[in-house]
Amino acid sequence: MTLFLISLLDYANYTGDLQVIKNNREVVSAIHKWLEKNDENHYLKDFNNKNLTWMDTLKRSKAIEIQALYAQACKSMSELLSILHSEKGEYYKNKYEKVKQTINDYWLENRGYYKDCEENTSLTPNQLVALIYDLIPLERVKKVLSVMLSPEM
């Protein structure tokens, strides 16, 4: 769901084809309902126990890369809804900021990186998804990259 929203907006921005957004209005609406149902205090709920992808086999809650995709989906949803002239665009803009903050609550100052998930402070490359989507404050980017390039990784 999150990747569809991000990809739809990226496609429209890249091609200038806003009609594709209008043609997918019902899908965007369905995803909006899904996001609302699966939000838990600005975290995307752990919802899939069906082993539909390799990631479902990992026993992790509130994983940083999933939260990063959720934040980016909220940002994309805000822009998509604005294009569709929906008043909900501002709601998702605010939601994006709140989800972004939950990611930054994972910062481990003494280690110079973000923890992997709620229960795991191990160094993993998963935090790079948050970096890719510009969810990490600039003053932390260099620290994250330095640790990621260290022998510890």
Tab-separated table of N, CA and C in Angstrom, residues 26-91:
chain	number	residue	atom	x	y	z
A	26	GLU	N	-10.221	6.083	-6.534
A	26	GLU	CA	-10.813	5.078	-5.649
A	26	GLU	C	-9.746	4.278	-4.910
A	27	VAL	N	-8.630	4.002	-5.585
A	27	VAL	CA	-7.530	3.276	-4.938
A	27	VAL	C	-6.921	4.143	-3.838
A	28	VAL	N	-6.719	5.410	-4.143
A	28	VAL	CA	-6.175	6.346	-3.151
A	28	VAL	C	-7.119	6.424	-1.955
A	29	SER	N	-8.404	6.468	-2.209
A	29	SER	CA	-9.393	6.509	-1.132
A	29	SER	C	-9.344	5.234	-0.285
A	30	ALA	N	-9.224	4.095	-0.931
A	30	ALA	CA	-9.142	2.822	-0.200
A	30	ALA	C	-7.873	2.767	0.654
A	31	ILE	N	-6.768	3.254	0.113
A	31	ILE	CA	-5.517	3.270	0.877
A	31	ILE	C	-5.621	4.239	2.049
A	32	HIS	N	-6.292	5.363	1.829
A	32	HIS	CA	-6.524	6.311	2.930
A	32	HIS	C	-7.233	5.592	4.081
A	33	LYS	N	-8.282	4.837	3.777
A	33	LYS	CA	-9.025	4.111	4.811
A	33	LYS	C	-8.137	3.065	5.481
A	34	TRP	N	-7.312	2.392	4.693
A	34	TRP	CA	-6.412	1.377	5.229
A	34	TRP	C	-5.384	2.008	6.176
A	35	LEU	N	-4.814	3.142	5.766
A	35	LEU	CA	-3.838	3.830	6.610
A	35	LEU	C	-4.478	4.266	7.929
A	36	GLU	N	-5.686	4.786	7.860
A	36	GLU	CA	-6.381	5.214	9.072
A	36	GLU	C	-6.616	4.039	10.017
A	37	LYS	N	-7.015	2.924	9.448
A	37	LYS	CA	-7.310	1.731	10.244
A	37	LYS	C	-6.049	1.144	10.872
A	38	ASN	N	-4.929	1.310	10.215
A	38	ASN	CA	-3.684	0.663	10.655
A	38	ASN	C	-2.697	1.614	11.322
A	39	ASP	N	-3.153	2.810	11.668
A	39	ASP	CA	-2.310	3.746	12.407
A	39	ASP	C	-2.510	3.519	13.903
A	40	GLU	N	-1.387	3.436	14.606
A	40	GLU	CA	-1.426	3.251	16.055
A	40	GLU	C	-0.465	4.248	16.689
A	41	ASN	N	-1.001	5.389	17.108
A	41	ASN	CA	-0.181	6.444	17.709
A	41	ASN	C	0.987	6.847	16.821
A	42	HIS	N	0.699	7.027	15.541
A	42	HIS	CA	1.671	7.472	14.529
A	42	HIS	C	2.677	6.396	14.130
A	43	TYR	N	2.385	5.175	14.457
A	43	TYR	CA	3.153	4.021	13.980
A	43	TYR	C	2.226	3.187	13.124
A	44	LEU	N	2.769	2.591	12.092
A	44	LEU	CA	1.993	1.645	11.313
A	44	LEU	C	1.915	0.352	12.114
A	45	LYS	N	0.708	-0.115	12.350
A	45	LYS	CA	0.510	-1.323	13.156
A	45	LYS	C	1.236	-2.515	12.551
A	46	ASP	N	1.641	-3.416	13.419
A	46	ASP	CA	2.118	-4.724	12.975
A	46	ASP	C	0.861	-5.497	12.631
A	47	PHE	N	0.640	-5.716	11.348
A	47	PHE	CA	-0.647	-6.255	10.934
A	47	PHE	C	-0.581	-7.562	10.172
A	48	ASN	N	0.577	-7.926	9.667
A	48	ASN	CA	0.628	-9.060	8.758
A	48	ASN	C	1.334	-10.248	9.388
A	49	ASN	N	0.583	-11.262	9.699
A	49	ASN	CA	1.153	-12.485	10.243
A	49	ASN	C	1.026	-13.642	9.263
A	50	LYS	N	0.780	-13.331	8.019
A	50	LYS	CA	0.475	-14.360	7.027
A	50	LYS	C	1.675	-14.788	6.199
A	51	ASN	N	2.852	-14.255	6.483
A	51	ASN	CA	4.059	-14.600	5.726
A	51	ASN	C	3.892	-14.381	4.230
A	52	LEU	N	3.390	-13.214	3.877
A	52	LEU	CA	3.204	-12.890	2.468
A	52	LEU	C	4.493	-12.432	1.800
A	53	THR	N	5.438	-11.945	2.593
A	53	THR	CA	6.741	-11.555	2.054
A	53	THR	C	7.809	-12.039	3.020
A	54	TRP	N	9.051	-11.985	2.578
A	54	TRP	CA	10.154	-12.421	3.438
A	54	TRP	C	10.212	-11.627	4.730
A	55	MET	N	9.819	-10.351	4.689
A	55	MET	CA	9.906	-9.522	5.891
A	55	MET	C	8.924	-9.954	6.968
A	56	ASP	N	7.843	-10.602	6.570
A	56	ASP	CA	6.858	-11.045	7.545
A	56	ASP	C	7.386	-12.155	8.437
A	57	THR	N	8.462	-12.761	8.029
A	57	THR	CA	9.030	-13.845	8.833
A	57	THR	C	9.907	-13.311	9.962
A	58	LEU	N	10.222	-12.025	9.911
A	58	LEU	CA	11.042	-11.410	10.948
A	58	LEU	C	10.143	-10.951	12.085
A	59	LYS	N	10.490	-11.290	13.267
A	59	LYS	CA	9.687	-10.910	14.438
A	59	LYS	C	10.190	-9.576	14.977
A	60	ARG	N	9.758	-8.514	14.330
A	60	ARG	CA	10.157	-7.158	14.714
A	60	ARG	C	8.905	-6.294	14.764
A	61	SER	N	8.836	-5.400	15.733
A	61	SER	CA	7.695	-4.495	15.765
A	61	SER	C	8.183	-3.058	15.554
A	62	LYS	N	7.382	-2.348	14.811
A	62	LYS	CA	7.651	-0.936	14.514
A	62	LYS	C	9.039	-0.753	13.913
A	63	ALA	N	9.331	-1.534	12.898
A	63	ALA	CA	10.633	-1.497	12.230
A	63	ALA	C	10.856	-0.146	11.554
A	64	ILE	N	12.074	0.353	11.642
A	64	ILE	CA	12.377	1.692	11.151
A	64	ILE	C	12.106	1.845	9.657
A	65	GLU	N	12.407	0.829	8.850
A	65	GLU	CA	12.180	0.976	7.413
A	65	GLU	C	10.688	0.987	7.082
A	66	ILE	N	9.883	0.273	7.851
A	66	ILE	CA	8.431	0.292	7.644
A	66	ILE	C	7.881	1.656	8.046
A	67	GLN	N	8.389	2.186	9.163
A	67	GLN	CA	7.961	3.523	9.590
A	67	GLN	C	8.386	4.585	8.574
A	68	ALA	N	9.563	4.414	7.982
A	68	ALA	CA	10.020	5.367	6.964
A	68	ALA	C	9.108	5.319	5.737
A	69	LEU	N	8.734	4.124	5.326
A	69	LEU	CA	7.801	3.996	4.197
A	69	LEU	C	6.439	4.579	4.561
A	70	TYR	N	6.023	4.403	5.791
A	70	TYR	CA	4.757	4.970	6.249
A	70	TYR	C	4.810	6.500	6.219
A	71	ALA	N	5.892	7.066	6.707
A	71	ALA	CA	6.045	8.528	6.676
A	71	ALA	C	5.988	9.036	5.238
A	72	GLN	N	6.737	8.394	4.350
A	72	GLN	CA	6.753	8.830	2.960
A	72	GLN	C	5.384	8.645	2.311
A	73	ALA	N	4.668	7.594	2.681
A	73	ALA	CA	3.317	7.389	2.159
A	73	ALA	C	2.384	8.505	2.626
A	74	CYS	N	2.539	8.944	3.875
A	74	CYS	CA	1.727	10.056	4.374
A	74	CYS	C	2.028	11.336	3.601
A	75	LYS	N	3.290	11.567	3.326
A	75	LYS	CA	3.676	12.743	2.541
A	75	LYS	C	3.093	12.645	1.134
A	76	SER	N	3.206	11.478	0.523
A	76	SER	CA	2.651	11.277	-0.820
A	76	SER	C	1.137	11.421	-0.802
A	77	MET	N	0.483	10.846	0.210
A	77	MET	CA	-0.971	10.941	0.316
A	77	MET	C	-1.399	12.396	0.433
A	78	SER	N	-0.666	13.180	1.189
A	78	SER	CA	-0.970	14.604	1.321
A	78	SER	C	-0.960	15.292	-0.044
A	79	GLU	N	0.074	15.027	-0.817
A	79	GLU	CA	0.181	15.650	-2.136
A	79	GLU	C	-0.877	15.122	-3.101
A	80	LEU	N	-1.134	13.811	-3.052
A	80	LEU	CA	-2.150	13.225	-3.929
A	80	LEU	C	-3.535	13.802	-3.611
A	81	LEU	N	-3.865	13.897	-2.335
A	81	LEU	CA	-5.174	14.425	-1.953
A	81	LEU	C	-5.298	15.904	-2.301
A	82	SER	N	-4.207	16.637	-2.231
A	82	SER	CA	-4.234	18.040	-2.649
A	82	SER	C	-4.530	18.146	-4.147
A	83	ILE	N	-3.914	17.280	-4.930
A	83	ILE	CA	-4.166	17.252	-6.377
A	83	ILE	C	-5.629	16.900	-6.644
A	84	LEU	N	-6.193	16.023	-5.802
A	84	LEU	CA	-7.593	15.615	-5.954
A	84	LEU	C	-8.559	16.595	-5.275
A	85	HIS	N	-8.038	17.726	-4.784
A	85	HIS	CA	-8.826	18.778	-4.140
A	85	HIS	C	-9.578	18.280	-2.909
A	86	SER	N	-8.907	17.438	-2.125
A	86	SER	CA	-9.501	16.933	-0.893
A	86	SER	C	-8.949	17.717	0.295
A	87	GLU	N	-9.827	18.001	1.240
A	87	GLU	CA	-9.407	18.715	2.450
A	87	GLU	C	-8.532	17.855	3.350
A	88	LYS	N	-8.448	16.555	3.093
A	88	LYS	CA	-7.631	15.646	3.901
A	88	LYS	C	-6.126	15.800	3.644
A	89	GLY	N	-5.741	16.532	2.629
A	89	GLY	CA	-4.323	16.717	2.325
A	89	GLY	C	-3.542	17.292	3.498
A	90	GLU	N	-4.112	18.276	4.151
A	90	GLU	CA	-3.454	18.909	5.304
A	90	GLU	C	-3.325	17.926	6.469
A	91	TYR	N	-4.328	17.082	6.640
A	91	TYR	CA	-4.291	16.062	7.678
A	91	TYR	C	-3.060	15.165	7.493
